């Protein structure tokens, strides 16, 4: 099973030959699980050889457009091709209603002679608190993160823990710098893919600043790959003890933890 990064940039990435931070898991039999489907997804997936014909499963971390803005494209692409089945959509139950009512209904609710719903386009697997789901020979667990606040309300956002035959990979999704929250997950993981903020003049407060991640224990940084970074010049991550910055198109073997060229 390989994890391929379709893009590694921040939400507003333009140019630099990069896309938003979406990724796709590819099983040994060719089956796929797309981790986030942002507004760039139809371009970034096509560039790596993936189309609606071979995207069969999706997991959504949260509802920002760079992570969920491509779901309308995928839904219609599948729906209007009679040869294609609905993809499975794995998503926290706290996100399901808002995804349809506040994000997708305006576009997808436009079928002649039919009152559509999210289930019209996706086989929805709503994940409750502490639920896991199985895909291929791996177990997936979503973990709630602290990403953004809407007034006094924490907007739901989730990372993903993958356990494949005892080898554990952690994808943080979007999160603030919360070292105490993440420490148990850092310790369990064999490899970590962590969102990271770079080169901004002012700290956004909704992503972990590179300089703060650099204060983590060396043993944690050594297995940590950074993504979701900003355009422009970046620090030397290896010099600072990290595994590196992930580049667009790079892939990782989830069982062996190797970077493949």
Tab-separated table of C-alpha atoms in Angstrom:
chain	number	residue	atom	x	y	z
A	1	UNK	CA	0.000	0.000	0.000
A	2	UNK	CA	1.406	3.346	-1.047
A	3	UNK	CA	0.568	6.883	-0.007
A	4	UNK	CA	1.028	9.339	-2.874
A	5	UNK	CA	0.923	13.100	-2.331
A	6	UNK	CA	-1.097	14.750	-5.096
A	7	UNK	CA	0.026	18.106	-3.753
A	8	UNK	CA	1.815	19.430	-0.695
A	9	UNK	CA	1.008	23.148	-0.674
A	10	UNK	CA	-1.093	25.403	1.499
A	11	UNK	CA	-4.722	26.239	0.765
A	12	UNK	CA	-3.959	29.241	-1.459
A	13	UNK	CA	-1.079	27.694	-3.407
A	14	UNK	CA	-0.698	29.092	-6.920
A	15	UNK	CA	2.216	28.203	-9.151
A	16	UNK	CA	5.462	26.662	-7.927
A	17	UNK	CA	4.310	23.508	-9.763
A	18	UNK	CA	2.342	22.395	-6.721
A	19	UNK	CA	-1.222	21.817	-5.553
A	20	UNK	CA	-3.185	21.760	-2.311
A	21	UNK	CA	-2.320	19.081	0.223
A	22	UNK	CA	-4.455	16.138	-0.861
A	23	UNK	CA	-3.146	12.579	-1.042
A	24	UNK	CA	-4.219	9.145	-2.221
A	25	UNK	CA	-3.629	5.630	-0.901
A	26	UNK	CA	-3.181	2.923	-3.498
A	27	UNK	CA	-3.595	-0.710	-2.453
A	28	UNK	CA	-1.637	-3.586	-3.936
A	29	UNK	CA	-4.670	-4.502	-6.083
A	30	UNK	CA	-5.002	-0.946	-7.423
A	31	UNK	CA	-7.951	0.109	-5.278
A	32	UNK	CA	-7.739	3.717	-4.068
A	33	UNK	CA	-8.627	5.844	-1.052
A	34	UNK	CA	-8.441	9.599	-1.599
A	35	UNK	CA	-7.573	11.522	1.569
A	36	UNK	CA	-9.298	14.882	1.037
A	37	UNK	CA	-10.702	16.147	-2.247
A	38	UNK	CA	-9.992	19.848	-2.520
A	39	UNK	CA	-10.623	22.345	-5.287
A	40	UNK	CA	-7.349	21.352	-6.985
A	41	UNK	CA	-8.167	17.627	-6.914
A	42	UNK	CA	-9.381	17.219	-10.494
A	43	UNK	CA	-6.062	18.620	-11.721
A	44	UNK	CA	-3.681	17.126	-9.152
A	45	UNK	CA	-5.200	13.634	-9.345
A	46	UNK	CA	-5.146	13.620	-13.150
A	47	UNK	CA	-1.484	14.654	-13.147
A	48	UNK	CA	-0.632	11.586	-11.037
A	49	UNK	CA	-2.706	9.251	-13.225
A	50	UNK	CA	-5.953	9.150	-11.233
A	51	UNK	CA	-9.393	9.983	-12.603
A	52	UNK	CA	-12.970	9.491	-11.334
A	53	UNK	CA	-12.831	6.053	-12.977
A	54	UNK	CA	-10.247	4.839	-10.460
A	55	UNK	CA	-11.086	6.881	-7.359
A	56	UNK	CA	-13.285	4.507	-5.374
A	57	UNK	CA	-13.102	5.733	-1.780
A	58	UNK	CA	-12.711	9.115	-0.074
A	59	UNK	CA	-11.925	10.261	3.463
A	60	UNK	CA	-12.542	13.904	4.345
A	61	UNK	CA	-10.690	15.549	7.242
A	62	UNK	CA	-12.753	18.765	7.341
A	63	UNK	CA	-14.843	21.049	5.181
A	64	UNK	CA	-12.456	23.804	4.087
A	65	UNK	CA	-12.441	24.093	0.293
A	66	UNK	CA	-8.847	22.883	-0.102
A	67	UNK	CA	-9.945	19.615	1.529
A	68	UNK	CA	-13.550	19.155	0.391
A	69	UNK	CA	-14.124	21.611	-2.463
A	70	UNK	CA	-13.657	18.952	-5.150
A	71	UNK	CA	-16.411	16.638	-3.941
A	72	UNK	CA	-18.969	18.136	-6.336
A	73	UNK	CA	-16.663	17.438	-9.294
A	74	UNK	CA	-16.112	13.840	-8.189
A	75	UNK	CA	-19.809	13.280	-7.468
A	76	UNK	CA	-21.055	14.523	-10.830
A	77	UNK	CA	-18.227	12.755	-12.696
A	78	UNK	CA	-19.328	9.457	-11.196
A	79	UNK	CA	-23.078	10.079	-11.379
A	80	UNK	CA	-23.209	10.933	-15.075
A	81	UNK	CA	-21.099	7.929	-16.069
A	82	UNK	CA	-23.431	4.932	-15.833
A	83	UNK	CA	-20.497	2.548	-15.797
A	84	UNK	CA	-19.261	3.934	-12.468
A	85	UNK	CA	-20.538	3.162	-8.987
A	86	UNK	CA	-20.880	5.656	-6.149
A	87	UNK	CA	-17.638	5.995	-4.187
A	88	UNK	CA	-17.513	5.258	-0.476
A	89	UNK	CA	-17.277	8.415	1.626
A	90	UNK	CA	-15.734	7.981	5.063
A	91	UNK	CA	-16.408	11.058	7.183
A	92	UNK	CA	-16.971	11.996	10.824
A	93	UNK	CA	-20.657	12.079	11.692
A	94	UNK	CA	-20.210	15.648	12.961
A	95	UNK	CA	-19.486	16.770	9.385
A	96	UNK	CA	-22.148	14.951	7.355
A	97	UNK	CA	-25.096	17.348	7.661
A	98	UNK	CA	-22.984	20.463	7.209
A	99	UNK	CA	-21.201	18.971	4.196
A	100	UNK	CA	-24.515	18.522	2.384
A	101	UNK	CA	-26.569	21.446	3.647
A	102	UNK	CA	-23.876	24.142	3.631
A	103	UNK	CA	-21.398	22.953	1.005
A	104	UNK	CA	-22.682	20.534	-1.645
A	105	UNK	CA	-26.455	20.912	-1.854
A	106	UNK	CA	-26.373	24.150	-3.863
A	107	UNK	CA	-24.595	22.386	-6.721
A	108	UNK	CA	-25.513	18.717	-6.368
A	109	UNK	CA	-29.149	19.418	-5.591
A	110	UNK	CA	-29.850	20.229	-9.224
A	111	UNK	CA	-31.045	16.958	-10.745
A	112	UNK	CA	-34.088	17.116	-12.996
A	113	UNK	CA	-37.002	15.126	-11.615
A	114	UNK	CA	-35.150	13.927	-8.521
A	115	UNK	CA	-34.680	15.251	-5.012
A	116	UNK	CA	-31.057	14.401	-4.370
A	117	UNK	CA	-29.131	13.907	-1.147
A	118	UNK	CA	-25.544	13.132	-0.233
A	119	UNK	CA	-26.423	9.426	-0.534
A	120	UNK	CA	-27.407	10.002	-4.173
A	121	UNK	CA	-23.745	10.487	-4.983
A	122	UNK	CA	-21.799	8.762	-2.195
A	123	UNK	CA	-22.107	5.677	-0.037
A	124	UNK	CA	-21.765	7.541	3.247
A	125	UNK	CA	-19.980	5.892	6.162
A	126	UNK	CA	-20.524	8.270	9.088
A	127	UNK	CA	-17.886	7.711	11.761
A	128	UNK	CA	-18.911	8.203	15.359
A	129	UNK	CA	-16.625	9.064	18.228
A	130	UNK	CA	-13.777	6.524	18.475
A	131	UNK	CA	-15.097	4.599	15.461
A	132	UNK	CA	-12.638	3.022	13.052
A	133	UNK	CA	-13.061	1.778	9.514
A	134	UNK	CA	-11.352	-0.944	7.533
A	135	UNK	CA	-10.030	-0.515	4.033
A	136	UNK	CA	-8.043	-3.283	2.397
A	137	UNK	CA	-5.718	-4.745	5.080
A	138	UNK	CA	-5.443	-1.571	7.163
A	139	UNK	CA	-7.439	-0.059	10.007
A	140	UNK	CA	-8.148	3.676	9.997
A	141	UNK	CA	-9.004	5.824	13.004
A	142	UNK	CA	-9.921	9.499	12.845
A	143	UNK	CA	-8.692	11.773	15.622
A	144	UNK	CA	-10.191	15.186	16.337
A	145	UNK	CA	-7.849	18.153	16.000
A	146	UNK	CA	-7.977	21.790	17.049
A	147	UNK	CA	-7.758	23.701	13.784
A	148	UNK	CA	-10.072	26.745	13.775
A	149	UNK	CA	-12.648	28.387	16.016
A	150	UNK	CA	-15.931	29.937	14.894
A	151	UNK	CA	-16.580	32.347	17.751
A	152	UNK	CA	-16.756	30.087	20.818
A	153	UNK	CA	-17.225	26.920	18.729
A	154	UNK	CA	-14.471	24.497	17.716
A	155	UNK	CA	-15.040	23.686	14.045
A	156	UNK	CA	-14.750	19.892	13.619
A	157	UNK	CA	-11.534	18.762	11.943
A	158	UNK	CA	-9.819	15.390	12.000
A	159	UNK	CA	-6.498	13.699	11.421
A	160	UNK	CA	-6.067	10.078	10.408
A	161	UNK	CA	-4.209	7.207	12.064
A	162	UNK	CA	-3.429	4.236	9.807
A	163	UNK	CA	-2.461	0.834	11.197
A	164	UNK	CA	-1.380	-1.619	8.556
A	165	UNK	CA	-0.127	-4.930	9.903
A	166	UNK	CA	1.319	-3.191	12.959
A	167	UNK	CA	2.986	-0.395	10.996
A	168	UNK	CA	1.450	2.926	12.010
A	169	UNK	CA	1.260	6.138	9.998
A	170	UNK	CA	-0.162	9.417	11.290
A	171	UNK	CA	-1.607	12.125	9.020
A	172	UNK	CA	-2.402	15.190	11.103
A	173	UNK	CA	-4.702	16.938	8.672
A	174	UNK	CA	-4.971	20.613	9.591
A	175	UNK	CA	-4.174	21.393	13.208
A	176	UNK	CA	-2.798	24.065	15.463
A	177	UNK	CA	0.431	23.416	17.356
A	178	UNK	CA	-0.897	21.227	20.180
A	179	UNK	CA	2.078	19.161	21.276
A	180	UNK	CA	0.384	17.795	24.408
A	181	UNK	CA	-2.651	16.658	22.416
A	182	UNK	CA	-0.536	15.001	19.737
A	183	UNK	CA	2.227	13.527	21.912
A	184	UNK	CA	0.637	10.063	22.395
A	185	UNK	CA	-0.032	9.799	18.643
A	186	UNK	CA	3.495	10.975	17.797
A	187	UNK	CA	4.873	8.269	20.070
A	188	UNK	CA	2.813	5.450	18.556
A	189	UNK	CA	3.463	6.365	14.928
A	190	UNK	CA	6.266	4.864	12.855
A	191	UNK	CA	5.975	7.715	10.365
A	192	UNK	CA	4.291	11.123	10.698
A	193	UNK	CA	2.955	13.458	8.010
A	194	UNK	CA	2.429	16.851	9.645
A	195	UNK	CA	0.965	20.053	8.273
A	196	UNK	CA	3.353	22.959	8.610
A	197	UNK	CA	3.305	26.721	8.128
A	198	UNK	CA	6.324	28.441	6.581
A	199	UNK	CA	7.386	31.851	5.253
A	200	UNK	CA	4.342	33.824	6.422
A	201	UNK	CA	5.164	37.231	7.880
A	202	UNK	CA	2.665	36.661	10.689
A	203	UNK	CA	1.682	33.426	12.365
A	204	UNK	CA	-1.833	32.405	11.290
A	205	UNK	CA	-2.591	30.541	14.512
A	206	UNK	CA	-4.434	27.770	12.669
A	207	UNK	CA	-1.421	25.749	11.474
A	208	UNK	CA	1.759	24.812	13.363
A	209	UNK	CA	4.638	27.142	12.661
A	210	UNK	CA	7.820	25.404	11.446
A	211	UNK	CA	9.796	26.997	14.272
A	212	UNK	CA	7.425	25.516	16.866
A	213	UNK	CA	7.568	22.046	15.356
A	214	UNK	CA	11.361	22.349	15.471
A	215	UNK	CA	11.144	22.384	19.296
A	216	UNK	CA	9.771	18.827	19.392
A	217	UNK	CA	11.836	15.915	20.670
A	218	UNK	CA	14.497	14.802	18.146
A	219	UNK	CA	13.096	11.247	18.074
A	220	UNK	CA	9.724	12.616	16.963
A	221	UNK	CA	11.152	14.976	14.352
A	222	UNK	CA	13.268	12.203	12.855
A	223	UNK	CA	10.120	10.372	11.672
A	224	UNK	CA	8.182	13.515	10.709
A	225	UNK	CA	7.583	14.628	7.116
A	226	UNK	CA	6.191	18.136	6.645
A	227	UNK	CA	3.520	19.214	4.143
A	228	UNK	CA	0.919	21.992	3.650
A	229	UNK	CA	3.743	24.541	3.565
A	230	UNK	CA	3.565	27.995	1.993
A	231	UNK	CA	5.095	29.146	-1.291
A	232	UNK	CA	8.566	30.654	-1.218
A	233	UNK	CA	11.903	29.823	0.337
A	234	UNK	CA	11.838	27.149	3.040
A	235	UNK	CA	14.234	26.145	5.840
A	236	UNK	CA	16.463	23.065	5.670
A	237	UNK	CA	14.342	20.438	7.468
A	238	UNK	CA	17.008	17.736	7.605
A	239	UNK	CA	19.429	20.153	9.266
A	240	UNK	CA	16.748	20.835	11.875
A	241	UNK	CA	16.183	17.132	12.524
A	242	UNK	CA	13.069	16.447	10.432
A	243	UNK	CA	12.753	13.679	7.854
A	244	UNK	CA	12.087	16.351	5.225
A	245	UNK	CA	9.488	18.331	3.305
A	246	UNK	CA	7.219	16.111	1.209
A	247	UNK	CA	7.287	16.989	-2.487
A	248	UNK	CA	4.387	16.728	-4.913
A	249	UNK	CA	4.186	13.220	-6.351
A	250	UNK	CA	6.338	11.558	-3.709
A	251	UNK	CA	5.077	8.235	-2.423
A	252	UNK	CA	5.593	6.244	0.744
A	253	UNK	CA	5.201	2.538	1.386
A	254	UNK	CA	2.901	2.382	4.406
A	255	UNK	CA	4.147	-1.071	5.351
A	256	UNK	CA	7.856	-0.420	5.037
A	257	UNK	CA	7.896	3.305	5.585
A	258	UNK	CA	10.228	3.897	2.697
A	259	UNK	CA	10.283	6.932	0.461
A	260	UNK	CA	10.065	5.740	-3.110
A	261	UNK	CA	11.278	7.797	-6.013
